[in-house]
GROMACS .gro file of N, CA, C and O in nm:
model
  444
    1MET      N    1   2.032  -0.769  -1.447
    1MET     CA    2   1.950  -0.888  -1.433
    1MET      C    3   1.806  -0.847  -1.400
    1MET      O    4   1.783  -0.751  -1.329
    2ASN      N    5   1.714  -0.923  -1.450
    2ASN     CA    6   1.573  -0.896  -1.423
    2ASN      C    7   1.533  -0.948  -1.287
    2ASN      O    8   1.601  -1.029  -1.226
    3LEU      N    9   1.419  -0.903  -1.244
    3LEU     CA   10   1.362  -0.945  -1.118
    3LEU      C   11   1.228  -1.010  -1.146
    3LEU      O   12   1.147  -0.955  -1.219
    4SER      N   13   1.207  -1.130  -1.091
    4SER     CA   14   1.076  -1.193  -1.108
    4SER      C   15   1.008  -1.199  -0.971
    4SER      O   16   1.072  -1.224  -0.870
    5ILE      N   17   0.878  -1.174  -0.974
    5ILE     CA   18   0.800  -1.170  -0.851
    5ILE      C   19   0.675  -1.254  -0.873
    5ILE      O   20   0.596  -1.227  -0.964
    6ASP      N   21   0.659  -1.358  -0.793
    6ASP     CA   22   0.544  -1.448  -0.802
    6ASP      C   23   0.464  -1.436  -0.672
    6ASP      O   24   0.519  -1.457  -0.564
    7ILE      N   25   0.336  -1.401  -0.684
    7ILE     CA   26   0.253  -1.382  -0.565
    7ILE      C   27   0.143  -1.487  -0.561
    7ILE      O   28   0.074  -1.510  -0.660
    8GLN      N   29   0.130  -1.550  -0.444
    8GLN     CA   30   0.024  -1.648  -0.421
    8GLN      C   31  -0.055  -1.606  -0.298
    8GLN      O   32   0.003  -1.579  -0.193
    9GLU      N   33  -0.185  -1.603  -0.313
    9GLU     CA   34  -0.273  -1.570  -0.200
    9GLU      C   35  -0.300  -1.698  -0.123
    9GLU      O   36  -0.338  -1.799  -0.180
   10ARG      N   37  -0.277  -1.693   0.007
   10ARG     CA   38  -0.306  -1.807   0.094
   10ARG      C   39  -0.404  -1.762   0.199
   10ARG      O   40  -0.444  -1.646   0.203
   11GLU      N   41  -0.441  -1.852   0.288
   11GLU     CA   42  -0.545  -1.826   0.388
   11GLU      C   43  -0.532  -1.689   0.455
   11GLU      O   44  -0.612  -1.601   0.434
   12ASN      N   45  -0.433  -1.674   0.539
   12ASN     CA   46  -0.417  -1.549   0.613
   12ASN      C   47  -0.293  -1.472   0.570
   12ASN      O   48  -0.243  -1.389   0.645
   13GLU      N   49  -0.243  -1.504   0.452
   13GLU     CA   50  -0.120  -1.438   0.411
   13GLU      C   51  -0.105  -1.432   0.259
   13GLU      O   52  -0.173  -1.503   0.186
   14LEU      N   53  -0.016  -1.347   0.220
   14LEU     CA   54   0.026  -1.335   0.082
   14LEU      C   55   0.167  -1.390   0.076
   14LEU      O   56   0.253  -1.347   0.155
   15PHE      N   57   0.193  -1.489  -0.009
   15PHE     CA   58   0.326  -1.548  -0.020
   15PHE      C   59   0.389  -1.497  -0.148
   15PHE      O   60   0.333  -1.512  -0.257
   16VAL      N   61   0.506  -1.434  -0.135
   16VAL     CA   62   0.574  -1.370  -0.248
   16VAL      C   63   0.710  -1.434  -0.268
   16VAL      O   64   0.792  -1.437  -0.176
   17LYS      N   65   0.733  -1.487  -0.387
   17LYS     CA   66   0.862  -1.547  -0.422
   17LYS      C   67   0.935  -1.448  -0.512
   17LYS      O   68   0.884  -1.411  -0.618
   18VAL      N   69   1.051  -1.403  -0.469
   18VAL     CA   70   1.129  -1.306  -0.544
   18VAL      C   71   1.256  -1.374  -0.593
   18VAL      O   72   1.321  -1.447  -0.518
   19ALA      N   73   1.293  -1.351  -0.719
   19ALA     CA   74   1.415  -1.409  -0.776
   19ALA      C   75   1.488  -1.303  -0.857
   19ALA      O   76   1.425  -1.223  -0.926
   20GLY      N   77   1.619  -1.303  -0.848
   20GLY     CA   78   1.701  -1.209  -0.924
   20GLY      C   79   1.778  -1.116  -0.833
   20GLY      O   80   1.817  -1.153  -0.723
   21GLU      N   81   1.801  -0.994  -0.881
   21GLU     CA   82   1.875  -0.894  -0.805
   21GLU      C   83   1.783  -0.776  -0.771
   21GLU      O   84   1.707  -0.730  -0.855
   22ILE      N   85   1.793  -0.731  -0.646
   22ILE     CA   86   1.716  -0.615  -0.603
   22ILE      C   87   1.814  -0.499  -0.587
   22ILE      O   88   1.896  -0.498  -0.495
   23ASP      N   89   1.806  -0.405  -0.681
   23ASP     CA   90   1.897  -0.291  -0.679
   23ASP      C   91   1.820  -0.166  -0.722
   23ASP      O   92   1.698  -0.168  -0.731
   24ALA      N   93   1.892  -0.059  -0.747
   24ALA     CA   94   1.828   0.068  -0.782
   24ALA      C   95   1.742   0.056  -0.908
   24ALA      O   96   1.643   0.127  -0.924
   25TYR      N   97   1.776  -0.036  -0.995
   25TYR     CA   98   1.701  -0.054  -1.119
   25TYR      C   99   1.574  -0.137  -1.098
   25TYR      O  100   1.469  -0.106  -1.154
   26THR      N  101   1.581  -0.242  -1.016
   26THR     CA  102   1.468  -0.334  -1.000
   26THR      C  103   1.382  -0.307  -0.876
   26THR      O  104   1.268  -0.352  -0.870
   27ALA      N  105   1.434  -0.235  -0.778
   27ALA     CA  106   1.358  -0.209  -0.655
   27ALA      C  107   1.225  -0.138  -0.679
   27ALA      O  108   1.126  -0.173  -0.614
   28PRO      N  109   1.217  -0.041  -0.773
   28PRO     CA  110   1.087   0.021  -0.797
   28PRO      C  111   0.980  -0.079  -0.843
   28PRO      O  112   0.864  -0.068  -0.803
   29LYS      N  113   1.019  -0.179  -0.920
   29LYS     CA  114   0.924  -0.283  -0.965
   29LYS      C  115   0.875  -0.363  -0.843
   29LYS      O  116   0.756  -0.392  -0.832
   30LEU      N  117   0.965  -0.395  -0.753
   30LEU     CA  118   0.928  -0.470  -0.632
   30LEU      C  119   0.831  -0.387  -0.548
   30LEU      O  120   0.728  -0.437  -0.503
   31LYS      N  121   0.862  -0.260  -0.530
   31LYS     CA  122   0.775  -0.173  -0.451
   31LYS      C  123   0.639  -0.157  -0.516
   31LYS      O  124   0.536  -0.167  -0.449
   32GLU      N  125   0.636  -0.133  -0.647
   32GLU     CA  126   0.510  -0.119  -0.721
   32GLU      C  127   0.422  -0.242  -0.707
   32GLU      O  128   0.300  -0.232  -0.701
   33THR      N  129   0.484  -0.358  -0.703
   33THR     CA  130   0.410  -0.483  -0.696
   33THR      C  131   0.357  -0.511  -0.556
   33THR      O  132   0.243  -0.554  -0.539
   34LEU      N  133   0.438  -0.484  -0.453
   34LEU     CA  134   0.401  -0.522  -0.316
   34LEU      C  135   0.328  -0.414  -0.236
   34LEU      O  136   0.246  -0.447  -0.149
   35GLN      N  137   0.355  -0.288  -0.263
   35GLN     CA  138   0.297  -0.181  -0.182
   35GLN      C  139   0.143  -0.181  -0.183
   35GLN      O  140   0.082  -0.166  -0.078
   36PRO      N  141   0.078  -0.199  -0.299
   36PRO     CA  142  -0.069  -0.202  -0.297
   36PRO      C  143  -0.126  -0.313  -0.207
   36PRO      O  144  -0.224  -0.291  -0.135
   37SER      N  145  -0.064  -0.430  -0.208
   37SER     CA  146  -0.109  -0.539  -0.120
   37SER      C  147  -0.085  -0.504   0.026
   37SER      O  148  -0.167  -0.534   0.112
   38ALA      N  149   0.027  -0.441   0.054
   38ALA     CA  150   0.059  -0.402   0.192
   38ALA      C  151  -0.042  -0.302   0.245
   38ALA      O  152  -0.079  -0.305   0.362
   39GLU      N  153  -0.089  -0.214   0.158
   39GLU     CA  154  -0.184  -0.111   0.199
   39GLU      C  155  -0.327  -0.163   0.206
   39GLU      O  156  -0.408  -0.112   0.283
   40ALA      N  157  -0.360  -0.265   0.128
   40ALA     CA  158  -0.499  -0.309   0.114
   40ALA      C  159  -0.540  -0.418   0.211
   40ALA      O  160  -0.656  -0.430   0.246
   41GLU      N  161  -0.450  -0.502   0.252
   41GLU     CA  162  -0.485  -0.621   0.329
   41GLU      C  163  -0.476  -0.597   0.480
   41GLU      O  164  -0.368  -0.591   0.535
   42ASN      N  165  -0.588  -0.585   0.547
   42ASN     CA  166  -0.588  -0.569   0.691
   42ASN      C  167  -0.560  -0.701   0.761
   42ASN      O  168  -0.619  -0.803   0.727
   43ASP      N  169  -0.472  -0.696   0.858
   43ASP     CA  170  -0.434  -0.812   0.939
   43ASP      C  171  -0.377  -0.928   0.859
   43ASP      O  172  -0.365  -1.038   0.910
   44LYS      N  173  -0.347  -0.909   0.732
   44LYS     CA  174  -0.290  -1.017   0.653
   44LYS      C  175  -0.139  -1.005   0.653
   44LYS      O  176  -0.086  -0.896   0.633
   45ASP      N  177  -0.071  -1.115   0.679
   45ASP     CA  178   0.074  -1.116   0.676
   45ASP      C  179   0.123  -1.129   0.533
   45ASP      O  180   0.056  -1.190   0.448
   46ILE      N  181   0.240  -1.075   0.508
   46ILE     CA  182   0.305  -1.092   0.378
   46ILE      C  183   0.437  -1.163   0.404
   46ILE      O  184   0.520  -1.116   0.481
   47VAL      N  185   0.453  -1.280   0.341
   47VAL     CA  186   0.575  -1.359   0.354
   47VAL      C  187   0.651  -1.345   0.223
   47VAL      O  188   0.597  -1.373   0.115
   48VAL      N  189   0.776  -1.300   0.232
   48VAL     CA  190   0.858  -1.281   0.113
   48VAL      C  191   0.974  -1.380   0.117
   48VAL      O  192   1.057  -1.376   0.208
   49ASP      N  193   0.977  -1.469   0.019
   49ASP     CA  194   1.083  -1.569   0.007
   49ASP      C  195   1.194  -1.510  -0.079
   49ASP      O  196   1.176  -1.483  -0.198
   50LEU      N  197   1.310  -1.491  -0.019
   50LEU     CA  198   1.425  -1.431  -0.088
   50LEU      C  199   1.532  -1.534  -0.121
   50LEU      O  200   1.646  -1.497  -0.151
   51SER      N  201   1.498  -1.662  -0.121
   51SER     CA  202   1.598  -1.767  -0.141
   51SER      C  203   1.662  -1.763  -0.280
   51SER      O  204   1.771  -1.815  -0.298
   52GLU      N  205   1.595  -1.700  -0.376
   52GLU     CA  206   1.652  -1.692  -0.511
   52GLU      C  207   1.699  -1.550  -0.546
   52GLU      O  208   1.719  -1.518  -0.662
   53VAL      N  209   1.717  -1.467  -0.443
   53VAL     CA  210   1.772  -1.333  -0.464
   53VAL      C  211   1.924  -1.342  -0.447
   53VAL      O  212   1.973  -1.381  -0.342
   54SER      N  213   1.995  -1.307  -0.554
   54SER     CA  214   2.140  -1.319  -0.551
   54SER      C  215   2.210  -1.194  -0.502
   54SER      O  216   2.326  -1.199  -0.462
   55TYR      N  217   2.140  -1.080  -0.505
   55TYR     CA  218   2.203  -0.953  -0.466
   55TYR      C  219   2.095  -0.854  -0.423
   55TYR      O  220   1.988  -0.849  -0.482
   56MET      N  221   2.127  -0.774  -0.321
   56MET     CA  222   2.037  -0.666  -0.282
   56MET      C  223   2.123  -0.552  -0.229
   56MET      O  224   2.216  -0.573  -0.151
   57ASP      N  225   2.088  -0.429  -0.271
   57ASP     CA  226   2.158  -0.312  -0.220
   57ASP      C  227   2.068  -0.233  -0.127
   57ASP      O  228   1.959  -0.277  -0.091
   58SER      N  229   2.112  -0.113  -0.090
   58SER     CA  230   2.037  -0.032   0.006
   58SER      C  231   1.900   0.010  -0.047
   58SER      O  232   1.808   0.032   0.032
   59THR      N  233   1.885   0.017  -0.178
   59THR     CA  234   1.754   0.051  -0.236
   59THR      C  235   1.654  -0.059  -0.202
   59THR      O  236   1.539  -0.031  -0.167
   60GLY      N  237   1.697  -0.183  -0.211
   60GLY     CA  238   1.611  -0.296  -0.175
   60GLY      C  239   1.576  -0.294  -0.028
   60GLY      O  240   1.461  -0.320   0.011
   61LEU      N  241   1.674  -0.261   0.057
   61LEU     CA  242   1.647  -0.251   0.200
   61LEU      C  243   1.540  -0.146   0.226
   61LEU      O  244   1.450  -0.166   0.307
   62GLY      N  245   1.548  -0.035   0.154
   62GLY     CA  246   1.449   0.072   0.169
   62GLY      C  247   1.309   0.026   0.135
   62GLY      O  248   1.212   0.065   0.202
   63VAL      N  249   1.296  -0.058   0.033
   63VAL     CA  250   1.165  -0.112  -0.005
   63VAL      C  251   1.108  -0.194   0.111
   63VAL      O  252   0.992  -0.179   0.148
   64PHE      N  253   1.191  -0.279   0.170
   64PHE     CA  254   1.143  -0.364   0.279
   64PHE      C  255   1.113  -0.285   0.405
   64PHE      O  256   1.020  -0.318   0.479
   65VAL      N  257   1.189  -0.179   0.432
   65VAL     CA  258   1.159  -0.094   0.547
   65VAL      C  259   1.022  -0.028   0.528
   65VAL      O  260   0.939  -0.023   0.619
   66GLY      N  261   0.997   0.023   0.408
   66GLY     CA  262   0.867   0.085   0.378
   66GLY      C  263   0.752  -0.013   0.393
   66GLY      O  264   0.648   0.019   0.450
   67LEU      N  265   0.770  -0.134   0.340
   67LEU     CA  266   0.667  -0.238   0.352
   67LEU      C  267   0.644  -0.274   0.499
   67LEU      O  268   0.530  -0.289   0.543
   68PHE      N  269   0.752  -0.288   0.571
   68PHE     CA  270   0.746  -0.322   0.714
   68PHE      C  271   0.660  -0.220   0.788
   68PHE      O  272   0.570  -0.257   0.865
   69LYS      N  273   0.685  -0.093   0.766
   69LYS     CA  274   0.610   0.014   0.834
   69LYS      C  275   0.463   0.011   0.794
   69LYS      O  276   0.375   0.023   0.879
   70THR      N  277   0.435  -0.004   0.666
   70THR     CA  278   0.296  -0.005   0.617
   70THR      C  279   0.219  -0.123   0.674
   70THR      O  280   0.106  -0.108   0.722
   71ILE      N  281   0.278  -0.241   0.670
   71ILE     CA  282   0.211  -0.363   0.715
   71ILE      C  283   0.189  -0.360   0.867
   71ILE      O  284   0.083  -0.395   0.916
   72ASN      N  285   0.290  -0.315   0.941
   72ASN     CA  286   0.275  -0.305   1.087
   72ASN      C  287   0.167  -0.206   1.126
   72ASN      O  288   0.092  -0.230   1.221
   73ALA      N  289   0.154  -0.097   1.053
   73ALA     CA  290   0.055   0.005   1.085
   73ALA      C  291  -0.088  -0.047   1.071
   73ALA      O  292  -0.179   0.002   1.136
   74ARG      N  293  -0.108  -0.148   0.988
   74ARG     CA  294  -0.243  -0.201   0.970
   74ARG      C  295  -0.263  -0.334   1.043
   74ARG      O  296  -0.360  -0.404   1.021
   75GLY      N  297  -0.169  -0.372   1.129
   75GLY     CA  298  -0.187  -0.490   1.214
   75GLY      C  299  -0.137  -0.620   1.156
   75GLY      O  300  -0.159  -0.725   1.213
   76GLY      N  301  -0.069  -0.615   1.043
   76GLY     CA  302  -0.014  -0.736   0.983
   76GLY      C  303   0.133  -0.750   1.016
   76GLY      O  304   0.188  -0.677   1.098
   77GLN      N  305   0.195  -0.847   0.951
   77GLN     CA  306   0.336  -0.872   0.976
   77GLN      C  307   0.407  -0.903   0.844
   77GLN      O  308   0.353  -0.974   0.760
   78LEU      N  309   0.526  -0.847   0.827
   78LEU     CA  310   0.612  -0.879   0.713
   78LEU      C  311   0.711  -0.983   0.759
   78LEU      O  312   0.780  -0.964   0.860
   79LYS      N  313   0.717  -1.096   0.688
   79LYS     CA  314   0.810  -1.202   0.722
   79LYS      C  315   0.901  -1.223   0.602
   79LYS      O  316   0.853  -1.243   0.490
   80LEU      N  317   1.031  -1.219   0.626
   80LEU     CA  318   1.129  -1.245   0.521
   80LEU      C  319   1.191  -1.380   0.548
   80LEU      O  320   1.241  -1.405   0.658
   81VAL      N  321   1.187  -1.469   0.449
   81VAL     CA  322   1.241  -1.604   0.465
   81VAL      C  323   1.336  -1.636   0.351
   81VAL      O  324   1.333  -1.572   0.246
   82GLY      N  325   1.420  -1.735   0.372
   82GLY     CA  326   1.508  -1.784   0.268
   82GLY      C  327   1.626  -1.694   0.238
   82GLY      O  328   1.681  -1.698   0.128
   83LEU      N  329   1.669  -1.615   0.335
   83LEU     CA  330   1.781  -1.524   0.312
   83LEU      C  331   1.913  -1.600   0.305
   83LEU      O  332   1.939  -1.688   0.387
   84SER      N  333   1.993  -1.564   0.207
   84SER     CA  334   2.129  -1.619   0.199
   84SER      C  335   2.210  -1.559   0.313
   84SER      O  336   2.169  -1.463   0.378
   85GLU      N  337   2.329  -1.612   0.334
   85GLU     CA  338   2.417  -1.558   0.437
   85GLU      C  339   2.448  -1.411   0.410
   85GLU      O  340   2.449  -1.328   0.501
   86ARG      N  341   2.469  -1.379   0.283
   86ARG     CA  342   2.501  -1.242   0.243
   86ARG      C  343   2.385  -1.146   0.275
   86ARG      O  344   2.405  -1.039   0.329
   87LEU      N  345   2.262  -1.187   0.241
   87LEU     CA  346   2.147  -1.102   0.270
   87LEU      C  347   2.122  -1.090   0.419
   87LEU      O  348   2.090  -0.982   0.470
   88GLN      N  349   2.137  -1.201   0.491
   88GLN     CA  350   2.120  -1.198   0.636
   88GLN      C  351   2.217  -1.099   0.698
   88GLN      O  352   2.181  -1.020   0.785
   89ARG      N  353   2.341  -1.102   0.652
   89ARG     CA  354   2.443  -1.011   0.703
   89ARG      C  355   2.406  -0.865   0.675
   89ARG      O  356   2.423  -0.777   0.759
   90LEU      N  357   2.351  -0.838   0.557
   90LEU     CA  358   2.308  -0.703   0.520
   90LEU      C  359   2.203  -0.651   0.618
   90LEU      O  360   2.211  -0.538   0.667
   91PHE      N  361   2.104  -0.735   0.651
   91PHE     CA  362   2.001  -0.695   0.746
   91PHE      C  363   2.058  -0.679   0.887
   91PHE      O  364   2.019  -0.589   0.961
   92ASP      N  365   2.151  -0.766   0.925
   92ASP     CA  366   2.211  -0.760   1.059
   92ASP      C  367   2.298  -0.636   1.076
   92ASP      O  368   2.291  -0.568   1.179
   93ILE      N  369   2.379  -0.604   0.974
   93ILE     CA  370   2.468  -0.488   0.982
   93ILE      C  371   2.389  -0.359   0.999
   93ILE      O  372   2.429  -0.269   1.072
   94THR      N  373   2.275  -0.351   0.933
   94THR     CA  374   2.193  -0.230   0.939
   94THR      C  375   2.103  -0.225   1.063
   94THR      O  376   2.037  -0.125   1.087
   95GLY      N  377   2.099  -0.334   1.140
   95GLY     CA  378   2.015  -0.339   1.259
   95GLY      C  379   1.873  -0.383   1.229
   95GLY      O  380   1.792  -0.400   1.320
   96LEU      N  381   1.840  -0.400   1.101
   96LEU     CA  382   1.704  -0.440   1.064
   96LEU      C  383   1.675  -0.584   1.105
   96LEU      O  384   1.560  -0.621   1.126
   97GLY      N  385   1.778  -0.664   1.116
   97GLY     CA  386   1.760  -0.803   1.157
   97GLY      C  387   1.703  -0.816   1.296
   97GLY      O  388   1.640  -0.917   1.330
   98ASP      N  389   1.721  -0.712   1.377
   98ASP     CA  390   1.670  -0.714   1.515
   98ASP      C  391   1.523  -0.673   1.525
   98ASP      O  392   1.456  -0.708   1.620
   99ILE      N  393   1.474  -0.597   1.427
   99ILE     CA  394   1.336  -0.549   1.437
   99ILE      C  395   1.240  -0.616   1.339
   99ILE      O  396   1.120  -0.613   1.360
  100MET      N  397   1.293  -0.676   1.234
  100MET     CA  398   1.207  -0.742   1.135
  100MET      C  399   1.203  -0.892   1.162
  100MET      O  400   1.295  -0.948   1.219
  101ASN      N  401   1.094  -0.955   1.117
  101ASN     CA  402   1.078  -1.099   1.129
  101ASN      C  403   1.152  -1.166   1.013
  101ASN      O  404   1.102  -1.171   0.902
  102ILE      N  405   1.273  -1.213   1.043
  102ILE     CA  406   1.360  -1.270   0.940
  102ILE      C  407   1.399  -1.411   0.980
  102ILE      O  408   1.439  -1.436   1.093
  103ASN      N  409   1.387  -1.503   0.885
  103ASN     CA  410   1.430  -1.641   0.908
  103ASN      C  411   1.498  -1.688   0.781
  103ASN      O  412   1.442  -1.677   0.672
  104SER      N  413   1.616  -1.743   0.795
  104SER     CA  414   1.690  -1.786   0.677
  104SER      C  415   1.638  -1.916   0.618
  104SER      O  416   1.672  -1.951   0.506
  105LYS      N  417   1.551  -1.986   0.692
  105LYS     CA  418   1.499  -2.114   0.641
  105LYS      C  419   1.357  -2.099   0.589
  105LYS      O  420   1.278  -2.024   0.641
  106VAL      N  421   1.330  -2.175   0.484
  106VAL     CA  422   1.195  -2.182   0.429
  106VAL      C  423   1.150  -2.326   0.448
  106VAL      O  424   1.216  -2.419   0.402
  107GLU      N  425   1.040  -2.345   0.517
  107GLU     CA  426   0.987  -2.480   0.537
  107GLU      C  427   0.850  -2.489   0.474
  107GLU      O  428   0.759  -2.417   0.513
  108GLY      N  429   0.837  -2.571   0.374
  108GLY     CA  430   0.711  -2.587   0.306
  108GLY      C  431   0.666  -2.459   0.239
  108GLY      O  432   0.548  -2.435   0.221
  109GLY      N  433   0.761  -2.374   0.205
  109GLY     CA  434   0.728  -2.249   0.139
  109GLY      C  435   0.692  -2.138   0.234
  109GLY      O  436   0.686  -2.023   0.199
  110VAL      N  437   0.671  -2.172   0.362
  110VAL     CA  438   0.632  -2.071   0.459
  110VAL      C  439   0.706  -2.097   0.589
  110VAL      O  440   0.724  -2.211   0.628
  111GLU      N  441   0.746  -1.993   0.657
  111GLU     CA  442   0.809  -2.007   0.788
  111GLU      C  443   0.725  -1.936   0.889
  111GLU      O  444   0.668  -1.834   0.865
   0.00000   0.00000   0.00000
């Protein structure tokens, strides 16, 4: 399955809507798309809406860990919203749910 990534620039944040499956095949596309923004935007938060992601493996987790480290190092914040129960469980099992800003609800496109 393909992965679609839609990015919208907002006031103090970048809002990213991801749809499809994040796996070993599609994760490099996600990283290529988001890493430059993570490195370039000082103090800007990146909000990633995962409500239309049907599957994610450890490769996808690795992409988000890398983004998390990059964004935190420059004073911003990575926020993951719209996680399904399955994705939430994946982050919780790995312990990432305790250190990352994760919310399963999306309100008005932003949480």
